Amino acid sequence: MEGRTRTVILGAGYAGLRAAMELDRLLGVRHPGKEITLINKHNYHQFITRLHESAARGDTGDEDVRIPLAEILGGRDIRLVKDTVTRLDRNRRQVETEGGAHGYDYLVVSLGSLPEFFDIPGLKEHALTLRSLNTARMVRTHIEGMFARFKNVVDPWERNGLLTFVIGGAGLTGVEVAGELADWVPELCRRYDVDPLEVRIINVEASEDILPGFAPDLVEYARNLLGEKGVRFVTGTRIARVKDTEVRLGSGEVIPTQTVIWAGGIRGNPLMAEAGLTVQGRGRAVVNEYLQSVDDPRIYVTGDSAFTVDPESGRPLAPNAQLAIAQGKVAAYNIYADMKGLPKKRFRPQSVGVLASLGPGKGIGMIKTVRAKGLTAALAKEMVPVRYLYSLGGIKLLAKKML
């Protein structure tokens, strides 16, 4: 392709940011007609995998889970546009935003995901979610507000359920929120002079057990550890209905509560289906082995936006940060290869493992063939953001963020 080549990347999450940086690196500073535009709703990059800390850990501030994009992209030939995407126009090959339109030759869609509420009555209206730094801040403020209200309310009927926190979904996010909250509760009780026995943390999971994908002995460790901290797990039943003062489970149990934190599922951004892209798996765009939309080879889809299948098992891959980063790199290379007339790379997922925090200093993990729990897993989990920061900006960015 001769002349100017416009690559537009939507979303500066794990996949989109990596795609932009990798394409910039591959093309180099002297590539004629190079034009990379990164469009993101915020002017910062969020560490989505640490939002549970911001939501339910008292000592975690906003700056611990975000970093200005300017600090990451400084010195790179990437144009950052802070805007909200409103429409994908495939016929005109342009992206419409609240602030205007952006034409493209190649498009990378990395718009993340939205909560999937499964048409459960009242859930969307009453539940808190963990989608962003802003929603995490809302969860934290709400939890503290419940303790403050409980302290100031005398009527037992009005107090009922104020300090009952229901977490929907016992996958990685749900369990990590439960663990952080359980460790934060003693501090909140001291601050607001509340008896810890008044507090209930209930994690509800429709499947028969928690933490799918972890070895049974690690799941048992997590159950026992969090159980000792006061977390009650309710498995094998789903949340059937949510009202402003109660949650009804499929088993028939009614839980008085004014706090539901939903971590039970995600779906793709509806802009993809509206653009006519084939979607599956709760609205995620179907891609081929090169991460191109099956409907349009000029559109690459990565991260939570993509419906990808493991070529060995044939099963859909669950979205996660590790997968998103790898997809961002492959999408960037394939755009570069197309520009240069080189063969494209097939995306082959390679997981190095999975880690879960169970509160400060505790965790579980499966790193390839090695299983870890307790402090060892927690330390390994703490190293993940360190390595990630280094990959974004080397020792300079790491030192600036960590010191």
Coordinates of N, CA, C and O in Angstrom, one line a residue, residues 84-246:
T84 N -15.3 9.4 22.9 CA -16.1 8.2 23.0 C -16.6 7.8 21.7 O -17.2 8.6 20.9
V85 N -16.4 6.5 21.3 CA -16.9 6.0 20.0 C -18.4 5.7 20.1 O -18.9 5.2 21.0
T86 N -19.0 6.2 19.0 CA -20.5 6.0 18.9 C -21.0 5.1 17.8 O -22.1 4.6 17.8
R87 N -20.1 4.9 16.8 CA -20.6 4.1 15.6 C -19.4 3.7 14.8 O -18.4 4.4 14.6
L88 N -19.5 2.5 14.2 CA -18.5 2.0 13.3 C -19.2 1.9 11.9 O -20.1 1.2 11.7
D89 N -18.6 2.7 11.0 CA -19.2 2.8 9.6 C -18.3 2.0 8.7 O -17.3 2.5 8.2
R90 N -18.6 0.7 8.4 CA -17.8 -0.1 7.6 C -17.8 0.3 6.1 O -16.8 0.2 5.4
N91 N -18.9 0.8 5.7 CA -19.0 1.2 4.3 C -18.1 2.4 3.9 O -17.4 2.4 2.9
R92 N -18.0 3.3 4.8 CA -17.1 4.5 4.6 C -15.8 4.3 5.2 O -14.9 5.2 5.1
R93 N -15.6 3.2 5.9 CA -14.3 3.0 6.6 C -14.0 4.1 7.5 O -12.9 4.7 7.5
Q94 N -14.9 4.4 8.4 CA -14.6 5.4 9.4 C -15.3 5.1 10.7 O -16.3 4.4 10.8
V95 N -14.7 5.7 11.8 CA -15.2 5.6 13.1 C -15.8 6.9 13.5 O -15.2 7.9 13.4
E96 N -17.1 6.8 14.0 CA -17.7 8.1 14.5 C -17.6 8.1 16.0 O -17.8 7.2 16.7
T97 N -17.3 9.3 16.4 CA -17.1 9.6 17.9 C -18.0 10.8 18.2 O -18.5 11.5 17.3
E98 N -18.1 11.1 19.5 CA -18.8 12.3 19.9 C -18.2 13.5 19.4 O -18.9 14.5 19.2
G99 N -16.9 13.5 19.1 CA -16.2 14.7 18.7 C -15.9 14.8 17.2 O -15.4 15.7 16.7
G100 N -16.4 13.7 16.4 CA -16.1 13.8 15.0 C -16.0 12.4 14.4 O -16.6 11.4 14.9
A101 N -15.3 12.3 13.2 CA -15.2 11.0 12.5 C -13.7 10.8 12.2 O -12.9 11.8 12.0
H102 N -13.3 9.6 12.1 CA -11.9 9.2 11.9 C -11.9 8.1 10.8 O -12.4 7.0 11.1
G103 N -11.3 8.4 9.7 CA -11.2 7.4 8.6 C -10.1 6.4 8.9 O -9.1 6.8 9.6
Y104 N -10.2 5.2 8.4 CA -9.2 4.2 8.6 C -8.9 3.4 7.4 O -9.8 3.2 6.5
D105 N -7.7 2.8 7.3 CA -7.4 1.8 6.4 C -7.4 0.4 7.1 O -7.8 -0.6 6.5
Y106 N -7.0 0.5 8.4 CA -7.0 -0.7 9.3 C -7.7 -0.2 10.6 O -7.4 0.9 11.1
L107 N -8.5 -1.1 11.1 CA -9.1 -0.8 12.4 C -8.9 -1.9 13.4 O -9.1 -3.1 13.0
V108 N -8.5 -1.5 14.6 CA -8.4 -2.5 15.7 C -9.5 -2.2 16.7 O -9.5 -1.1 17.3
V109 N -10.4 -3.1 16.9 CA -11.5 -2.9 17.9 C -11.1 -3.6 19.2 O -11.0 -4.8 19.3
S110 N -10.9 -2.7 20.2 CA -10.5 -3.3 21.6 C -11.3 -2.5 22.6 O -10.7 -1.9 23.5
L111 N -12.6 -2.5 22.4 CA -13.5 -1.7 23.2 C -13.9 -2.3 24.6 O -14.7 -1.7 25.3
G112 N -13.2 -3.4 24.9 CA -13.5 -4.0 26.2 C -14.9 -4.6 26.2 O -15.4 -5.1 25.2
S113 N -15.5 -4.6 27.4 CA -16.8 -5.4 27.6 C -17.8 -4.6 28.4 O -17.4 -3.6 29.1
L114 N -19.0 -5.1 28.5 CA -20.0 -4.5 29.4 C -20.5 -5.7 30.2 O -20.4 -6.8 29.9
P115 N -21.1 -5.4 31.4 CA -21.7 -6.4 32.2 C -22.8 -7.2 31.5 O -23.6 -6.6 30.8
E116 N -22.8 -8.5 31.7 CA -24.0 -9.3 31.2 C -24.9 -9.6 32.4 O -24.4 -10.2 33.4
F117 N -26.1 -9.1 32.3 CA -27.0 -9.3 33.5 C -28.0 -10.4 33.3 O -28.8 -10.7 34.2
F118 N -28.0 -11.1 32.2 CA -28.7 -12.3 31.9 C -30.2 -12.1 32.1 O -31.0 -13.1 32.5
D119 N -30.7 -10.9 31.9 CA -32.2 -10.6 32.1 C -32.7 -10.9 33.5 O -33.9 -11.2 33.6
I120 N -31.8 -10.9 34.5 CA -32.3 -11.2 35.8 C -33.0 -9.9 36.3 O -32.5 -8.8 36.3
P121 N -34.3 -10.1 36.7 CA -35.1 -8.9 37.1 C -34.4 -8.1 38.2 O -34.0 -8.6 39.2
G122 N -34.3 -6.8 38.0 CA -33.7 -5.9 39.0 C -32.2 -5.8 39.1 O -31.7 -4.9 39.7
L123 N -31.5 -6.7 38.4 CA -30.1 -6.8 38.6 C -29.4 -5.6 38.0 O -28.6 -4.9 38.7
K124 N -29.7 -5.2 36.8 CA -29.1 -4.1 36.1 C -29.4 -2.8 36.9 O -28.6 -1.9 37.0
E125 N -30.6 -2.7 37.4 CA -31.1 -1.4 38.1 C -30.4 -1.3 39.5 O -30.2 -0.1 39.9
H126 N -30.1 -2.4 40.2 CA -29.7 -2.2 41.5 C -28.2 -2.7 41.8 O -27.7 -2.4 42.9
A127 N -27.6 -3.3 40.9 CA -26.3 -3.9 41.2 C -25.2 -2.9 40.8 O -25.3 -2.1 39.9
L128 N -24.1 -3.0 41.6 CA -22.8 -2.2 41.3 C -22.0 -3.2 40.5 O -22.0 -4.4 40.6
T129 N -21.1 -2.6 39.6 CA -20.3 -3.4 38.8 C -18.8 -2.9 38.9 O -18.6 -1.8 39.4
L130 N -17.9 -3.7 38.4 CA -16.5 -3.3 38.3 C -16.0 -3.3 36.9 O -15.5 -4.3 36.3
R131 N -16.3 -2.2 36.2 CA -16.0 -2.0 34.8 C -14.8 -1.1 34.6 O -14.1 -1.1 33.6
S132 N -14.6 -0.2 35.5 CA -13.7 0.9 35.3 C -13.3 1.4 36.7 O -13.8 1.1 37.7
L133 N -12.3 2.4 36.6 CA -11.9 3.0 37.9 C -13.1 3.8 38.5 O -13.2 3.8 39.7
N134 N -13.9 4.4 37.7 CA -15.0 5.2 38.2 C -16.0 4.2 38.9 O -16.5 4.6 40.0
T135 N -16.3 3.1 38.3 CA -17.2 2.2 39.0 C -16.6 1.6 40.3 O -17.3 1.3 41.3
A136 N -15.3 1.3 40.3 CA -14.7 0.8 41.5 C -14.8 1.9 42.6 O -15.0 1.5 43.8
R137 N -14.6 3.1 42.2 CA -14.7 4.2 43.2 C -16.2 4.2 43.8 O -16.4 4.5 45.0
M138 N -17.1 4.0 42.9 CA -18.5 4.0 43.4 C -18.8 2.8 44.4 O -19.5 3.0 45.4
V139 N -18.2 1.7 44.1 CA -18.3 0.5 45.0 C -17.7 0.9 46.4 O -18.3 0.6 47.4
R140 N -16.5 1.4 46.4 CA -15.8 1.8 47.6 C -16.6 2.8 48.4 O -16.8 2.6 49.6
T141 N -17.1 3.8 47.7 CA -17.9 4.9 48.4 C -19.2 4.3 49.0 O -19.6 4.6 50.1
H142 N -19.8 3.4 48.2 CA -21.1 2.8 48.7 C -20.9 1.9 49.9 O -21.6 2.0 50.9
I143 N -19.8 1.1 49.9 CA -19.5 0.3 51.1 C -19.3 1.1 52.3 O -19.9 0.8 53.4
E144 N -18.5 2.1 52.2 CA -18.3 3.0 53.4 C -19.6 3.7 53.8 O -19.8 3.9 55.0
G145 N -20.4 4.0 52.8 CA -21.7 4.7 53.1 C -22.6 3.8 53.9 O -23.4 4.2 54.8
M146 N -22.6 2.5 53.6 CA -23.4 1.5 54.4 C -23.0 1.5 55.8 O -23.8 1.4 56.7
F147 N -21.7 1.5 56.1 CA -21.2 1.5 57.5 C -21.6 2.8 58.2 O -22.0 2.7 59.4
A148 N -21.5 3.9 57.5 CA -21.9 5.2 58.1 C -23.4 5.2 58.4 O -23.8 5.7 59.5
R149 N -24.2 4.7 57.5 CA -25.7 4.6 57.7 C -26.0 3.7 58.9 O -26.9 4.1 59.7
F150 N -25.4 2.6 58.9 CA -25.6 1.6 60.0 C -25.4 2.3 61.4 O -26.1 2.1 62.3
K151 N -24.3 3.0 61.5 CA -23.9 3.6 62.7 C -25.0 4.7 63.2 O -25.2 4.8 64.4
N152 N -25.6 5.3 62.2 CA -26.5 6.4 62.5 C -28.0 6.0 62.6 O -28.8 6.8 62.9
V153 N -28.2 4.8 62.2 CA -29.6 4.3 62.2 C -29.9 3.5 63.5 O -29.1 2.6 63.8
V154 N -31.0 3.7 64.2 CA -31.3 3.0 65.4 C -32.3 1.9 65.2 O -32.2 0.8 65.8
D155 N -33.3 2.2 64.3 CA -34.4 1.2 64.1 C -33.8 -0.1 63.5 O -33.2 -0.1 62.4
P156 N -34.0 -1.2 64.2 CA -33.5 -2.5 63.8 C -34.0 -2.9 62.4 O -33.3 -3.5 61.6
W157 N -35.3 -2.6 62.1 CA -35.9 -2.9 60.8 C -35.1 -2.2 59.6 O -34.8 -2.7 58.6
E158 N -34.8 -0.9 59.9 CA -34.1 -0.1 58.9 C -32.7 -0.5 58.7 O -32.1 -0.4 57.7
R159 N -32.1 -1.0 59.8 CA -30.7 -1.5 59.8 C -30.6 -2.8 59.1 O -29.5 -3.1 58.6
N160 N -31.6 -3.6 59.0 CA -31.6 -4.9 58.4 C -31.0 -4.9 57.0 O -31.5 -4.3 56.1
G161 N -29.9 -5.6 56.8 CA -29.3 -5.8 55.5 C -28.3 -4.7 55.1 O -27.7 -4.8 54.1
L162 N -28.2 -3.7 55.9 CA -27.2 -2.6 55.6 C -25.8 -3.1 55.5 O -25.0 -2.6 54.6
L163 N -25.4 -4.0 56.3 CA -24.1 -4.5 56.3 C -24.0 -5.9 55.8 O -23.1 -6.7 56.1
T164 N -24.9 -6.3 54.9 CA -24.9 -7.5 54.1 C -24.5 -7.2 52.7 O -25.1 -6.5 52.0
F165 N -23.3 -7.8 52.3 CA -22.8 -7.5 51.0 C -22.8 -8.8 50.1 O -22.1 -9.7 50.4
V166 N -23.6 -8.7 49.1 CA -23.8 -9.9 48.2 C -22.9 -9.7 46.9 O -23.1 -8.6 46.3
I167 N -22.1 -10.6 46.6 CA -21.3 -10.6 45.4 C -21.8 -11.7 44.5 O -21.8 -12.8 44.9
G168 N -22.2 -11.3 43.3 CA -22.7 -12.2 42.3 C -21.6 -12.7 41.4 O -21.0 -11.9 40.7
G169 N -21.3 -14.0 41.4 CA -20.3 -14.6 40.6 C -19.1 -14.9 41.4 O -18.5 -14.0 42.1
A170 N -18.6 -16.1 41.4 CA -17.5 -16.5 42.2 C -16.3 -17.0 41.3 O -15.6 -18.0 41.6
G171 N -16.2 -16.3 40.2 CA -15.0 -16.5 39.4 C -13.9 -15.6 40.0 O -13.9 -15.3 41.2
L172 N -12.9 -15.3 39.2 CA -11.7 -14.6 39.7 C -12.1 -13.3 40.3 O -11.7 -13.0 41.4
T173 N -12.8 -12.5 39.6 CA -13.2 -11.1 40.1 C -14.0 -11.2 41.4 O -13.7 -10.5 42.4
G174 N -15.0 -12.0 41.4 CA -15.9 -12.1 42.5 C -15.2 -12.5 43.8 O -15.4 -12.0 44.9
V175 N -14.4 -13.6 43.7 CA -13.6 -14.1 44.8 C -12.6 -13.1 45.3 O -12.4 -12.9 46.5
E176 N -11.9 -12.4 44.4 CA -11.0 -11.4 44.8 C -11.6 -10.2 45.5 O -11.1 -9.7 46.5
V177 N -12.8 -9.8 45.0 CA -13.5 -8.7 45.7 C -13.9 -9.2 47.1 O -13.7 -8.5 48.1
A178 N -14.4 -10.4 47.3 CA -14.7 -11.0 48.6 C -13.5 -11.0 49.5 O -13.6 -10.6 50.7
G179 N -12.4 -11.4 49.0 CA -11.2 -11.4 49.8 C -10.7 -10.1 50.3 O -10.4 -9.9 51.5
E180 N -10.7 -9.1 49.4 CA -10.3 -7.7 49.8 C -11.3 -7.1 50.8 O -10.9 -6.5 51.7
L181 N -12.6 -7.3 50.5 CA -13.6 -6.8 51.4 C -13.5 -7.4 52.8 O -13.6 -6.7 53.8
A182 N -13.3 -8.7 52.9 CA -13.2 -9.4 54.2 C -12.0 -8.8 55.0 O -12.1 -8.7 56.2
D183 N -10.9 -8.4 54.3 CA -9.8 -7.9 55.0 C -10.0 -6.4 55.4 O -9.3 -5.9 56.3
W184 N -10.9 -5.7 54.7 CA -11.1 -4.3 54.9 C -12.2 -4.1 56.0 O -12.2 -3.1 56.7
V185 N -13.0 -5.1 56.2 CA -14.1 -5.0 57.2 C -13.6 -4.7 58.6 O -14.2 -3.8 59.3
P186 N -12.6 -5.3 59.2 CA -12.1 -4.9 60.5 C -11.8 -3.4 60.7 O -12.1 -2.8 61.7
E187 N -11.1 -2.9 59.6 CA -10.8 -1.4 59.7 C -12.1 -0.6 59.7 O -12.2 0.4 60.4
L188 N -13.0 -1.0 58.8 CA -14.3 -0.2 58.8 C -15.1 -0.3 60.1 O -15.7 0.6 60.5
C189 N -15.0 -1.5 60.7 CA -15.7 -1.7 62.0 C -15.1 -0.8 63.1 O -15.9 -0.2 63.9
R190 N -13.8 -0.7 63.1 CA -13.2 0.2 64.1 C -13.5 1.6 63.8 O -13.8 2.4 64.7
R191 N -13.5 2.0 62.5 CA -13.7 3.4 62.2 C -15.1 3.8 62.6 O -15.3 5.0 63.0
Y192 N -16.1 3.0 62.3 CA -17.5 3.3 62.6 C -18.1 2.7 63.8 O -19.3 2.8 64.0
D193 N -17.2 2.1 64.6 CA -17.6 1.5 65.9 C -18.8 0.5 65.7 O -19.9 0.6 66.3
V194 N -18.5 -0.5 64.8 CA -19.5 -1.5 64.5 C -19.0 -2.8 64.9 O -17.8 -3.2 64.8
D195 N -19.9 -3.7 65.5 CA -19.6 -5.0 65.8 C -19.3 -5.8 64.6 O -20.2 -5.9 63.7
P196 N -18.2 -6.5 64.4 CA -17.9 -7.3 63.2 C -18.9 -8.3 62.9 O -19.1 -8.8 61.8
L197 N -19.6 -8.8 64.0 CA -20.6 -9.9 63.8 C -21.8 -9.4 63.0 O -22.6 -10.2 62.5
E198 N -22.0 -8.1 62.9 CA -23.1 -7.5 62.1 C -22.9 -7.6 60.6 O -23.8 -7.4 59.9
V199 N -21.6 -7.9 60.2 CA -21.3 -7.8 58.8 C -21.4 -9.2 58.2 O -20.9 -10.2 58.8
R200 N -22.0 -9.3 57.0 CA -22.1 -10.5 56.3 C -21.6 -10.3 54.8 O -22.0 -9.3 54.2
I201 N -20.7 -11.2 54.4 CA -20.2 -11.2 53.0 C -20.7 -12.5 52.3 O -20.3 -13.6 52.8
I202 N -21.5 -12.4 51.3 CA -22.1 -13.6 50.7 C -21.7 -13.6 49.2 O -22.0 -12.7 48.5
N203 N -21.0 -14.7 48.8 CA -20.6 -14.8 47.4 C -21.5 -15.9 46.7 O -21.4 -17.1 47.1
V204 N -22.3 -15.5 45.8 CA -23.2 -16.4 45.1 C -22.7 -16.9 43.8 O -22.3 -16.0 43.0
E205 N -22.7 -18.1 43.5 CA -22.2 -18.7 42.2 C -23.2 -19.7 41.7 O -23.6 -20.7 42.4
A206 N -23.6 -19.6 40.5 CA -24.6 -20.5 39.8 C -24.0 -21.9 39.6 O -24.7 -22.9 39.7
S207 N -22.7 -22.0 39.4 CA -22.0 -23.3 39.2 C -21.9 -24.0 40.5 O -22.1 -23.4 41.6
E208 N -21.4 -25.2 40.4 CA -21.3 -26.0 41.6 C -20.1 -25.7 42.5 O -20.1 -26.1 43.7
D209 N -19.2 -24.9 42.0 CA -18.0 -24.6 42.8 C -17.5 -23.2 42.3 O -17.9 -22.7 41.3
I210 N -16.6 -22.7 43.1 CA -16.0 -21.4 42.8 C -14.7 -21.5 42.0 O -14.2 -22.6 41.9
L211 N -14.2 -20.4 41.5 CA -12.9 -20.4 40.8 C -12.7 -21.5 39.7 O -11.8 -22.3 39.9
P212 N -13.5 -21.5 38.7 CA -13.3 -22.4 37.6 C -11.9 -22.3 37.0 O -11.4 -21.2 36.8
G213 N -11.3 -23.4 36.7 CA -9.9 -23.4 36.1 C -8.8 -23.7 37.1 O -7.7 -24.0 36.7
F214 N -9.1 -23.5 38.4 CA -8.1 -23.8 39.4 C -8.2 -25.2 39.9 O -9.3 -25.8 39.9
A215 N -7.1 -25.8 40.4 CA -7.0 -27.1 40.9 C -7.9 -27.3 42.1 O -8.0 -26.3 42.9
P216 N -8.5 -28.4 42.3 CA -9.4 -28.6 43.5 C -8.8 -28.2 44.8 O -9.5 -27.7 45.7
D217 N -7.5 -28.6 45.0 CA -6.9 -28.3 46.3 C -6.7 -26.8 46.5 O -6.8 -26.3 47.7
L218 N -6.5 -26.0 45.5 CA -6.4 -24.6 45.6 C -7.8 -24.0 45.8 O -7.9 -23.0 46.6
V219 N -8.8 -24.5 45.2 CA -10.2 -24.0 45.5 C -10.5 -24.3 46.9 O -11.1 -23.4 47.6
E220 N -10.2 -25.4 47.4 CA -10.5 -25.8 48.8 C -9.7 -24.8 49.8 O -10.3 -24.3 50.8
Y221 N -8.5 -24.5 49.4 CA -7.7 -23.6 50.2 C -8.4 -22.2 50.3 O -8.5 -21.6 51.3
A222 N -8.8 -21.7 49.1 CA -9.5 -20.4 49.0 C -10.8 -20.4 49.8 O -11.1 -19.5 50.5
R223 N -11.6 -21.5 49.7 CA -12.8 -21.6 50.4 C -12.6 -21.5 51.9 O -13.3 -20.8 52.6
N224 N -11.6 -22.3 52.4 CA -11.4 -22.3 53.8 C -10.8 -21.0 54.4 O -11.2 -20.5 55.4
L225 N -9.9 -20.4 53.6 CA -9.3 -19.2 54.1 C -10.3 -18.1 54.1 O -10.4 -17.4 55.1
L226 N -11.1 -17.9 53.1 CA -12.1 -16.8 53.1 C -13.2 -17.1 54.0 O -13.9 -16.2 54.6
G227 N -13.5 -18.4 54.2 CA -14.6 -18.8 55.2 C -14.2 -18.4 56.6 O -15.0 -17.9 57.4
E228 N -12.9 -18.5 56.9 CA -12.4 -18.1 58.2 C -12.5 -16.6 58.4 O -12.6 -16.1 59.5
K229 N -12.5 -15.9 57.3 CA -12.6 -14.4 57.3 C -14.0 -14.0 57.3 O -14.3 -12.8 57.3
G230 N -14.9 -14.9 57.2 CA -16.4 -14.5 57.3 C -17.1 -14.5 56.0 O -18.3 -14.1 55.9
V231 N -16.5 -15.0 54.9 CA -17.1 -15.1 53.6 C -18.0 -16.4 53.5 O -17.4 -17.4 53.8
R232 N -19.2 -16.2 53.2 CA -20.1 -17.4 53.0 C -20.3 -17.6 51.5 O -20.6 -16.7 50.7
F233 N -20.0 -18.8 51.0 CA -20.1 -19.1 49.6 C -21.4 -19.9 49.4 O -21.7 -20.8 50.1
V234 N -22.3 -19.4 48.5 CA -23.5 -20.1 48.1 C -23.4 -20.5 46.7 O -23.4 -19.7 45.8
T235 N -23.2 -21.8 46.4 CA -23.0 -22.3 45.1 C -24.1 -23.2 44.6 O -24.9 -23.7 45.4
G236 N -24.2 -23.4 43.3 CA -25.2 -24.3 42.7 C -26.6 -23.6 42.7 O -27.6 -24.3 42.4
T237 N -26.6 -22.3 42.8 CA -27.9 -21.6 42.7 C -27.6 -20.2 42.2 O -26.5 -19.6 42.4
R238 N -28.5 -19.6 41.5 CA -28.2 -18.3 40.9 C -29.0 -17.2 41.6 O -30.0 -17.5 42.3
I239 N -28.6 -15.9 41.3 CA -29.5 -14.8 41.8 C -30.7 -14.7 40.8 O -30.5 -14.7 39.6
A240 N -31.8 -14.8 41.4 CA -33.1 -14.9 40.6 C -33.7 -13.5 40.4 O -34.4 -13.2 39.4
R241 N -33.6 -12.7 41.5 CA -34.3 -11.4 41.4 C -33.6 -10.4 42.4 O -33.1 -10.9 43.5
V242 N -33.5 -9.2 42.1 CA -32.9 -8.2 42.9 C -33.9 -7.0 43.1 O -34.4 -6.5 42.1
K243 N -34.1 -6.6 44.4 CA -34.8 -5.4 44.7 C -33.9 -4.5 45.5 O -32.8 -4.8 45.8
D244 N -34.4 -3.3 45.8 CA -33.6 -2.3 46.5 C -33.2 -2.8 47.9 O -32.2 -2.3 48.4
T245 N -33.9 -3.7 48.5 CA -33.6 -4.1 49.9 C -33.4 -5.6 50.0 O -33.3 -6.1 51.1
E246 N -33.4 -6.4 48.9 CA -33.3 -7.8 49.1 C -32.8 -8.5 47.8 O -33.0 -7.9 46.7

